[in-house]
XYZ file of C-alpha atoms in Angstrom:
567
model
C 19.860 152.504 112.717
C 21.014 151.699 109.442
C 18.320 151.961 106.524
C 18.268 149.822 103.718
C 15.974 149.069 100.541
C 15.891 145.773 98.570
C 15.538 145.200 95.435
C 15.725 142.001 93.088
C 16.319 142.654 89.519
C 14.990 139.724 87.786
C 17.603 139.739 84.996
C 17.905 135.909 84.391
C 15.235 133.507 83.541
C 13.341 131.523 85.846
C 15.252 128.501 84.693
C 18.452 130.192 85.291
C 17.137 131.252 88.893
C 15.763 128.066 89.995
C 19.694 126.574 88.691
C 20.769 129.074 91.641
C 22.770 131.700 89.818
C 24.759 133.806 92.567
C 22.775 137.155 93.287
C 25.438 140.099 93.489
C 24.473 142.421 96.527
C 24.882 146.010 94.919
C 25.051 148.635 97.575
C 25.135 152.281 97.399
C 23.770 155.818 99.036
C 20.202 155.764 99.808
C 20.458 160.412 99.299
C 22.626 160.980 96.110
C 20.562 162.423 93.484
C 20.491 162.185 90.713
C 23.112 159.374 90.867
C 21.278 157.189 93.388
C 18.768 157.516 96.144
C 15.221 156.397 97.225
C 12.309 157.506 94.832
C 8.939 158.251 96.286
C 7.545 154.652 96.194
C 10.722 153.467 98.068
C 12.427 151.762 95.449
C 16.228 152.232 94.397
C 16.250 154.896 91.051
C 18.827 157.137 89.583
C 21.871 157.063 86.758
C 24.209 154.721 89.125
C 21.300 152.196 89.644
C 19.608 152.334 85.605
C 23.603 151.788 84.471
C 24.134 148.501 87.102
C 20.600 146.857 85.609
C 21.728 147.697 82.480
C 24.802 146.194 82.915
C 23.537 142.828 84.854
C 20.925 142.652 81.685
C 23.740 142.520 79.035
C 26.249 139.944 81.254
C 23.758 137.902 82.593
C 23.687 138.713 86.211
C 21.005 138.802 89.153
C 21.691 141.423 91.101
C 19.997 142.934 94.519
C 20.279 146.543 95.589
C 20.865 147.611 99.006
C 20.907 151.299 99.607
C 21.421 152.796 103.214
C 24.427 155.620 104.902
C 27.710 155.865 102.501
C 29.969 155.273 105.889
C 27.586 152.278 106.531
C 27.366 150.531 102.735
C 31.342 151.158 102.664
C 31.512 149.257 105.783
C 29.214 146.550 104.379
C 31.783 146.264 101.329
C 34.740 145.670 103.965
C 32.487 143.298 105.658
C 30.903 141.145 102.854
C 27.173 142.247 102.877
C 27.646 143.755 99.554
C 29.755 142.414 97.170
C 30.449 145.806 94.964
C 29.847 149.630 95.270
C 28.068 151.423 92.412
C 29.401 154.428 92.628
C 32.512 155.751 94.458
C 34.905 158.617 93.768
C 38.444 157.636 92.904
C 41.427 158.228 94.604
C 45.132 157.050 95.977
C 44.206 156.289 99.359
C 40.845 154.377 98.779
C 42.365 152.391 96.192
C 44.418 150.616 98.881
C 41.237 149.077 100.531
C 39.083 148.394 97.516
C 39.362 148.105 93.630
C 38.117 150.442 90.975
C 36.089 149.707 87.601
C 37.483 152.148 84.675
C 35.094 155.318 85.419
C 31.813 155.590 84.474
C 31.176 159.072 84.914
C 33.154 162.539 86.551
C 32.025 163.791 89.387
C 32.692 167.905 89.546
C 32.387 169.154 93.251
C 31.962 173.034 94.105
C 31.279 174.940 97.302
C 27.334 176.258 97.882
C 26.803 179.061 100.023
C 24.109 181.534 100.880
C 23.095 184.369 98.335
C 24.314 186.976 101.004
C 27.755 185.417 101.641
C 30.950 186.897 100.989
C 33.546 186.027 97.858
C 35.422 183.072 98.372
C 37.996 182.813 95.235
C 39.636 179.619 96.648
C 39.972 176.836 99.322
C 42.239 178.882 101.483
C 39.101 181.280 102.065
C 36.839 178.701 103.787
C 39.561 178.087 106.219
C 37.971 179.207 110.018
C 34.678 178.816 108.507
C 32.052 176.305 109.252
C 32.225 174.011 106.274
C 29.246 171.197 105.900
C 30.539 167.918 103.849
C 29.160 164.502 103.735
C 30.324 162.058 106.235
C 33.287 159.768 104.410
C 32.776 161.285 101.279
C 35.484 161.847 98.905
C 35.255 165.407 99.635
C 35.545 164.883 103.373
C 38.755 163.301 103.188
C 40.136 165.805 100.294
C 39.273 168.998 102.407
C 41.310 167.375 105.327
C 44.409 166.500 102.928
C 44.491 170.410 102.179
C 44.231 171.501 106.056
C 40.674 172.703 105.908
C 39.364 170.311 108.725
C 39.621 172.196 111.531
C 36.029 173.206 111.210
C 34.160 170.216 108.843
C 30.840 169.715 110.396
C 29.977 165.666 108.872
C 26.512 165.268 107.835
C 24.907 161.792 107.321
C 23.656 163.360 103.535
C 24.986 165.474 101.080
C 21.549 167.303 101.127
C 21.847 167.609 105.311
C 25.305 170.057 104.571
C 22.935 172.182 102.100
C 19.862 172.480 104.449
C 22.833 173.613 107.345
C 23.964 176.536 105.106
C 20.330 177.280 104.261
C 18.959 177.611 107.265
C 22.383 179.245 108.595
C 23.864 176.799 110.635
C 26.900 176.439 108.528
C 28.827 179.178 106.268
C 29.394 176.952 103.442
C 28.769 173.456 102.018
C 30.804 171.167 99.898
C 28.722 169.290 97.515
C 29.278 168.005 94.014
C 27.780 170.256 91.626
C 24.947 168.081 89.592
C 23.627 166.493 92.735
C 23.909 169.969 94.351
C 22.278 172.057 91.874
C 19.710 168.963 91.571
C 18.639 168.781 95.348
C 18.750 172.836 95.578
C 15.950 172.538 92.921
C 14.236 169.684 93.892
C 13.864 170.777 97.674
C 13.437 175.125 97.116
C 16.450 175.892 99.000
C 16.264 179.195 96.839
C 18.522 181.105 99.004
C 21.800 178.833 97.938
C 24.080 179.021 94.966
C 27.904 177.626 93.963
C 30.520 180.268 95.065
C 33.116 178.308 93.892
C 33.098 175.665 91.190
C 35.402 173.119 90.268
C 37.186 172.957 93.431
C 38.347 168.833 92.877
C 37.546 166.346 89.912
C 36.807 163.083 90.845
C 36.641 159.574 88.591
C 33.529 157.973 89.514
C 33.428 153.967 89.247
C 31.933 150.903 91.015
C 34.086 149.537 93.691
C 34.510 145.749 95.240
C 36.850 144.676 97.927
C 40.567 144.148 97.352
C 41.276 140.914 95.304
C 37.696 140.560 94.415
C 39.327 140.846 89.981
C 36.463 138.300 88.388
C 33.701 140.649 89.767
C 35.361 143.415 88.922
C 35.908 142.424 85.171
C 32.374 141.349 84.719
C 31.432 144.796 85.289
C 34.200 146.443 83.190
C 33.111 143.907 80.617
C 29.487 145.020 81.191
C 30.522 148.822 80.787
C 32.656 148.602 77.784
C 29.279 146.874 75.984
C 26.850 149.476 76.623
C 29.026 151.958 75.749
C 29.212 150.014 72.125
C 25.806 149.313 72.032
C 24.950 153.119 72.926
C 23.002 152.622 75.980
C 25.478 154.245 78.014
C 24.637 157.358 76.549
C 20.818 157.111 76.862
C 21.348 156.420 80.411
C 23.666 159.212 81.125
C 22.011 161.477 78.962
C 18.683 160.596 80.972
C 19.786 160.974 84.045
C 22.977 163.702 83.894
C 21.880 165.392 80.481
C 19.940 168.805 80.897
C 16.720 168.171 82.764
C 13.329 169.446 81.106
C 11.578 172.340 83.102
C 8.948 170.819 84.536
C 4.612 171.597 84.569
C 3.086 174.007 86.513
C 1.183 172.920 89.259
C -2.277 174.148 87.990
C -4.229 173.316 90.816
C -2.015 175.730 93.278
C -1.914 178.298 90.456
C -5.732 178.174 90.440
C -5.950 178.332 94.307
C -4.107 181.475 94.416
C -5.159 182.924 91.562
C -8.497 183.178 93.355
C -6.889 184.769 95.974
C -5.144 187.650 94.040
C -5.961 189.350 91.540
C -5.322 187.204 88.139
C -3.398 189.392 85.882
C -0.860 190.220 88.151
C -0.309 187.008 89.195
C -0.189 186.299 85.566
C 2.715 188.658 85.261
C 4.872 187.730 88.603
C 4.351 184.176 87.877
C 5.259 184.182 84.163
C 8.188 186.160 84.717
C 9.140 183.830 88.132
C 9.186 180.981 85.995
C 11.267 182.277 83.152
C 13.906 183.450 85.896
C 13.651 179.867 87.150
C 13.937 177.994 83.860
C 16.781 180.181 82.991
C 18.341 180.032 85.974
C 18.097 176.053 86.044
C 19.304 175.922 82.565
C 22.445 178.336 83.058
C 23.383 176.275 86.063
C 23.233 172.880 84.313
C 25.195 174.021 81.344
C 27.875 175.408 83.881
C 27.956 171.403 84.546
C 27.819 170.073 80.949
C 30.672 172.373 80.566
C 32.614 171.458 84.083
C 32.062 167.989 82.924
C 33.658 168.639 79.086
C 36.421 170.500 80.967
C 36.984 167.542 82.971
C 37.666 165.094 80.245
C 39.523 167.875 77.998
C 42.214 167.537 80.723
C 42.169 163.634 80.959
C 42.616 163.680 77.350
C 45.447 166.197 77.743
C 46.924 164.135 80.507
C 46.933 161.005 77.933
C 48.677 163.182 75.377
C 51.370 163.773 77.787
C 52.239 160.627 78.542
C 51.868 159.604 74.966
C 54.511 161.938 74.138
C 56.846 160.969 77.342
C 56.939 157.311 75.221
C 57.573 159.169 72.331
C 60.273 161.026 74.126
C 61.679 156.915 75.563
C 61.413 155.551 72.290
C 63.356 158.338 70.543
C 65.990 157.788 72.967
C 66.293 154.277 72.643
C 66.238 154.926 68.703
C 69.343 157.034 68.974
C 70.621 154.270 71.501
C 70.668 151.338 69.433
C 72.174 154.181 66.551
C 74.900 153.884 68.626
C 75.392 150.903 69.482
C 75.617 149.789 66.061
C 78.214 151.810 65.390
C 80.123 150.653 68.088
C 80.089 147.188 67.219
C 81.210 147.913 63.923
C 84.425 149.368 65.217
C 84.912 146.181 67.570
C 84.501 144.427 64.754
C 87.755 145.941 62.740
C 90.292 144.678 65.569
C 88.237 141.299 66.150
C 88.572 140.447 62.549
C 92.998 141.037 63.048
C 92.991 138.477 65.628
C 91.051 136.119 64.123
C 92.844 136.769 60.938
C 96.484 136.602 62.662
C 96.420 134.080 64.984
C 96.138 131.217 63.063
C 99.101 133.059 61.187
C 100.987 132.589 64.259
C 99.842 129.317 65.427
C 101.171 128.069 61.624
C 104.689 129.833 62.460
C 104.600 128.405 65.985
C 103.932 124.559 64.593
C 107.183 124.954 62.101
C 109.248 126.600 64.648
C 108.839 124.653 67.537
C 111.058 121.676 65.385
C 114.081 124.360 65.702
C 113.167 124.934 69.667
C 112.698 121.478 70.533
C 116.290 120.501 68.989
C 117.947 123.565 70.523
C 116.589 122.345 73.839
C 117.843 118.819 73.232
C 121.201 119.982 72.086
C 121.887 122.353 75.001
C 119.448 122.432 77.752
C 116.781 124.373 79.053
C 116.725 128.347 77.895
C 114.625 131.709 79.339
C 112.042 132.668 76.697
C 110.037 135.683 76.811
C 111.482 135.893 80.096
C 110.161 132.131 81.216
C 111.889 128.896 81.017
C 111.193 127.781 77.462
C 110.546 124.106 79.255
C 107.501 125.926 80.114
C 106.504 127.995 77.247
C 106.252 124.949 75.175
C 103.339 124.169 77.009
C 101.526 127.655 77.192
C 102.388 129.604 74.110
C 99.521 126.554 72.227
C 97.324 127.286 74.952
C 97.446 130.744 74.973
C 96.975 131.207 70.869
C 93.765 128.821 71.362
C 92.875 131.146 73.862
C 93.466 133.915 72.040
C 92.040 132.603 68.837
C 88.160 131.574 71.458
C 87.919 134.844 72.649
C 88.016 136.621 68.836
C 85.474 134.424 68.003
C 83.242 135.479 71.252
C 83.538 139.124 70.673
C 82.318 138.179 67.045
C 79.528 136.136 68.197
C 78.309 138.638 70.978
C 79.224 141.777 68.603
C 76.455 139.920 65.868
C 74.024 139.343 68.652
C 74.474 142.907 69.778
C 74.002 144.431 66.305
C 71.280 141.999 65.557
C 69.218 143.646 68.908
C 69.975 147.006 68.055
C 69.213 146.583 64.226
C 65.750 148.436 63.558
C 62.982 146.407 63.282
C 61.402 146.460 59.751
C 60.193 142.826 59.924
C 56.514 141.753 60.688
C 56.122 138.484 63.348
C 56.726 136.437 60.500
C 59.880 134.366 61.220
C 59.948 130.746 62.364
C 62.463 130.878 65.534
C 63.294 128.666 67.619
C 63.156 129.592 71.395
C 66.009 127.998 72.807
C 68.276 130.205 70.083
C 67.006 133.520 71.444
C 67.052 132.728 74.455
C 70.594 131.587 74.246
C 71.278 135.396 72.217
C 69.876 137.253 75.053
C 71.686 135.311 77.909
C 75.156 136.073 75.510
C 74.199 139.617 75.502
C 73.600 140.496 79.371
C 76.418 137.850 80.054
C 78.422 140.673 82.232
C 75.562 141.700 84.009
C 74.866 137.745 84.822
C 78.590 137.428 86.082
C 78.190 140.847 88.290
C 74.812 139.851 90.007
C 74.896 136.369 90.846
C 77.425 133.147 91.122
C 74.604 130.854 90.565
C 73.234 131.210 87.296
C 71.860 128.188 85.577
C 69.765 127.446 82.261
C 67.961 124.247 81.276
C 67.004 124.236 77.049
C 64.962 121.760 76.464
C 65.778 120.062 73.402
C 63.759 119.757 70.424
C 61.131 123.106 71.059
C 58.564 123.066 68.793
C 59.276 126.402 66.476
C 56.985 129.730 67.534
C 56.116 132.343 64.901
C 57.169 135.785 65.628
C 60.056 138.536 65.083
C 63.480 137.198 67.036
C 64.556 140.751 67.418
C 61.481 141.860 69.038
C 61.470 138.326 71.389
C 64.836 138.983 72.378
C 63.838 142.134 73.984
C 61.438 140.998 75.808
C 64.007 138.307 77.421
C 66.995 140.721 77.828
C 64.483 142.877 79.854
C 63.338 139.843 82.040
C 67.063 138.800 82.575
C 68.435 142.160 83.507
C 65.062 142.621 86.105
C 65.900 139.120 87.759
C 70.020 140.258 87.971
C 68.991 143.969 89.629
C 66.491 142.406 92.050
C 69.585 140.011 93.625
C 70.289 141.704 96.949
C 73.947 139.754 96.712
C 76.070 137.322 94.409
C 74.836 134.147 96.507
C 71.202 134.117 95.219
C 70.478 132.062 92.085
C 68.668 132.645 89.232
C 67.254 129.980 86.982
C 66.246 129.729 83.759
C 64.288 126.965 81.514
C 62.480 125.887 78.735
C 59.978 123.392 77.758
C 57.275 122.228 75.847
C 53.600 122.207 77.320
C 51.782 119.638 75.153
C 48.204 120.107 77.021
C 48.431 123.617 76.215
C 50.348 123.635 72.453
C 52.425 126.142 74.089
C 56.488 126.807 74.493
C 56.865 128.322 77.777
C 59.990 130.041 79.042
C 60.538 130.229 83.161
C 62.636 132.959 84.839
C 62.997 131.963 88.532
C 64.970 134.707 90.977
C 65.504 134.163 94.570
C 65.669 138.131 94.601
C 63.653 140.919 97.355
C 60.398 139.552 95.389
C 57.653 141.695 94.491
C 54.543 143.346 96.921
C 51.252 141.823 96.343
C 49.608 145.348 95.861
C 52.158 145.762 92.640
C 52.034 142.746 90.642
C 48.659 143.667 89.363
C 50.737 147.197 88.100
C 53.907 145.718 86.782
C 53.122 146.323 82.895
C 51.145 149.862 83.318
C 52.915 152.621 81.305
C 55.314 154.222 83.666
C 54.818 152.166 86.470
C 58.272 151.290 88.605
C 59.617 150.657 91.489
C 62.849 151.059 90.666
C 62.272 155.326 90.333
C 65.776 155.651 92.770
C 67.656 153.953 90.008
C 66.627 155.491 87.037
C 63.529 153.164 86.086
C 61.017 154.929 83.502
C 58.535 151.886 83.995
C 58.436 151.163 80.149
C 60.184 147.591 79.843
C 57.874 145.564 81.160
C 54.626 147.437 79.441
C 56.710 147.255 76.284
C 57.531 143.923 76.486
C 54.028 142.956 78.060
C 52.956 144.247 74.548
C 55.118 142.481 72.334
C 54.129 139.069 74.062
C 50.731 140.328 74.041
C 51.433 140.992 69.918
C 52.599 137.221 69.064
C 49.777 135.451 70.891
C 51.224 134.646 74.418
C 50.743 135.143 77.915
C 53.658 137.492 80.170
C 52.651 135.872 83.829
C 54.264 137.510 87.127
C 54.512 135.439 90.540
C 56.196 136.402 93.639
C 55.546 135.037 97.566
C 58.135 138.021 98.694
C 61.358 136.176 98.737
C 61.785 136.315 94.760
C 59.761 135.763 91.320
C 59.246 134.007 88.931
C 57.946 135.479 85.501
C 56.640 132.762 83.363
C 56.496 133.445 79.379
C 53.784 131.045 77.360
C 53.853 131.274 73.188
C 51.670 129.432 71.016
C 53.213 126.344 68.890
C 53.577 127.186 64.856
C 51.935 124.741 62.683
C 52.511 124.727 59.235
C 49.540 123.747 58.283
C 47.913 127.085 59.974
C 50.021 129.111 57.132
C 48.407 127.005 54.248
């Protein structure tokens, strides 16, 4: 039968109580020390449960723990009876079934064995062993992933596994290493010690179902403050810090003492408890320093992707480089048509006179090949023509070189939506033409003007635009575009509708991480939309992504400029 302990922490008033304010049902392991587990007088204690009343203290919460099996309290979580997990070890396939805080703590896990056992240097050395782990821990499912679960015995408790290699049911045990070298001390299994440390790294954070984001943010909220505030570190320095030796029990020391003779007692026990404290103190230093290690290489990790968006922006440095220069060279032969056409349109209008009485005089004549009753027509047609398409290659070669141009300006230009909008349609207008037959804008007219950088804005919408044309699975899906003006709000909003392959549920949430994509097969580096993400983010608005699997619709929301606000 399932165990469980209850606890109310009476965080809110008595006013706020009697108003009901929701209680939040906290569960975690009842047997996890020194994270969390059931102290002497049966009430919840430990770092995980000090850092959640800490937290509902500084956001206002009520919150009641419940404490029982870790297979059993993640069940509740699945089920409802708790609403969020305290602590639980990250990783790839978990976060498909719940969500995860930002980590509050790493969890280090080694492998314990007896004094007497032999070397193990790795993983691959505990295969055909009998290897202890706790029951749907994270360790339980890692030592399967690596093929090491032919012979797992589960225990209910991570302290069960130890007692099994103590007493010599089991060859080793798979523990982390701060609760391991914690219940070691705490119950005198003298004869164990960590063969092997460092054997996974694990992010540990509070968990709450899938979906459940408003819980979840009151709790990263909660977590950011007292790490501001500094509590954070008095809590984990309390609990995961280096723990004092503690007193002699005088009254046993006493009993024996009468028992043997007093100076050599004197002697053993001195020098027993000096082995003791040292050995205590060596082994929880091995954990500050598995711990520092730990974050050394999440920091490292951070650099390296730092430098991978070095490495994109470079590239699309050089890019825009080139374009420039390309559009200059269009430029040279644009600027001879438009400056020679309406040199021949001029000698067309005068000779025409001579053609038209030539034709009077002595019929129709082949010219260039076609009856000139026939070029009279097209030969105007085709120098207007001529003379409308100059003119677009200008207009798209001056958007193209205005997108490219490096940006040197601050979000200080009043622009007008509609007009960038407009500039980034001009610019993907191939791509438009190649994906879909049904493309359609609606400007609204008279947008109130936004503050911002155009260059930077037009990004952001050529990004949007070419997503919508490469999620069209053929040329008969539309794609709609349209402005307005939401008064409520004070806001100029922007609408991208595509009726493309749409977007899964479990990836909208993911869509503007760093070097998230789905689009990996084609070459996607999962920048544009965290880029753009934080260049809306940078001008005040709001980058909104919607999708019920048969297309999406990205929705765009930037605050109204009002003079007055720059007085």
């Amino acid at each position: 039968m399932l165990l469980w302990a209850l606890l109310v922490v009476p965080v809110c008033g008595a006013a706020e109580s009697a108003a009901g304010v929701r209680t939040v049902i906290v569960g975690g392991d009842r047997d996890y020390p020194p994270y969390e587990f059931i102290d002497k007088s049966g009430h919840p204690a430990g770092y995980n449960v000090d850092l959640t009343r800490a937290i509902a203290d500084v956001m206002g919460m009520k919150v009641e723990f419940r404490l029982g099996g870790w297979s059993g309290m993640r069940s509740a979580l699945q089920s409802g009876k708790v609403d969020v997990l305290q602590g639980m070890s990250y990783s790839q396939e978990r976060s498909s079934e719940v969500d995860f805080s930002v980590p509050h703590a790493v969890v280090n896990h080694a492998v314990f064995a007896r004094k007497d056992s032999p070397y193990v240097s790795s993983l691959d050395d505990l295969k055909g062993k009998t290897v202890a782990v706790h029951r749907a821990g994270i360790m339980h499912d890692y030592l399967v992933r690596q093929g090491v679960g032919g012979k797992l015995t589960l225990t209910d408790t991570p302290a069960d596994a130890l007692r099994m290699v103590a007493s010599g049911r089991a060859d080793f045990a798979v523990v982390a290493i701060v609760p391991g070298m914690y219940m070691i001390r705490e119950l005198k299994l003298s004869n164990l010690v960590p063969v092997l440390r460092n054997v996974a790294t694990h992010r540990y954070c509070y968990a709450v179902k899938k979906g459940n984001a408003e819980l979840l943010s009151r709790f990263n909220e909660g977590l950011a403050i007292l790490k501001k505030t500094g509590q954070y570190d008095a809590i984990h320095n309390r609990w995961l810090g280096v723990v004092e030796p503690q007193t002699i029990d005088w009254w046993t020391f006493a009993k024996y003492a009468a028992v043997v003779v007093v100076p050599l007692v004197l002697l053993l026990g001195g020098f027993a408890l000096w082995s003791r404290t040292l050995h205590r103190q060596v082994a929880l230093r091995t954990a500050d320093l598995t711990r520092e290690i730990a974050e050394r290489r999440q920091v490292e990790e951070e650099l390296r992707l730092n430098q991978q968006q070095l490495v994109q922006a470079d590239k699309m440095a050089a890019l825009g480089v080139l374009v420039s220069g390309v559009a200059h060279e269009i430029n040279n032969p644009t600027g001879v048509i438009l400056l020679e056409v309406p040199i021949l349109k001029r000698f067309h209008d005068d000779s025409v006179k001579i053609l038209e009485r030539y034709y009077e005089e002595n019929g129709d004549f082949s010219c260039g090949g076609l009856p000139y009753s026939r070029m009279r027509q097209e030969i105007p047609r085709s120098l207007e023509k001529i003379q409308d398409a100059g003119k677009r290659i200008k207009r798209i070669v001056a958007d193209l070189k205005d997108f490219a141009r490096r940006d040197e300006t601050d979000c200080n230009e009043i622009l007008d939506l509609n007009a960038a909008a407009k500039a980034a349609v001009r610019l993907v207008e191939p791509t438009i033409h190649k994906a879909t037959t049904r493309f359609s804008a609606e400007y609204r007219k008279s947008l109130p003007r936004i503050r911002g950088n155009r260059q930077r804005i037009e990004q952001v919408l050529v990004n949007l635009i070419l997503n919508a044309c490469q999620a069209l699975p053929d040329p008969e899906r539309a794609i709609e575009l349209t402005t307005w003006h939401d008064v409520f709000r004070n806001q100029v909003v922007l609408r991208l509708r595509d009726q493309g392959t749409g977007i899964a549920p479990e990836h909208l949430s993911r869509l503007t991480d760093p070097f998230f994509t789905t689009k990996q097969d084609q070459g996607g580096t999962g920048l544009g939309l965290s880029v753009s993400a934080g260049i809306v983010k940078e001008h005040g608005g709001n980058l909104q992504f919607e999708s019920n699997g048969e297309g999406t619709t990205v929705t765009l929301t930037l605050p109204v400029y009002h003079e007055e606000n720059n007085a």
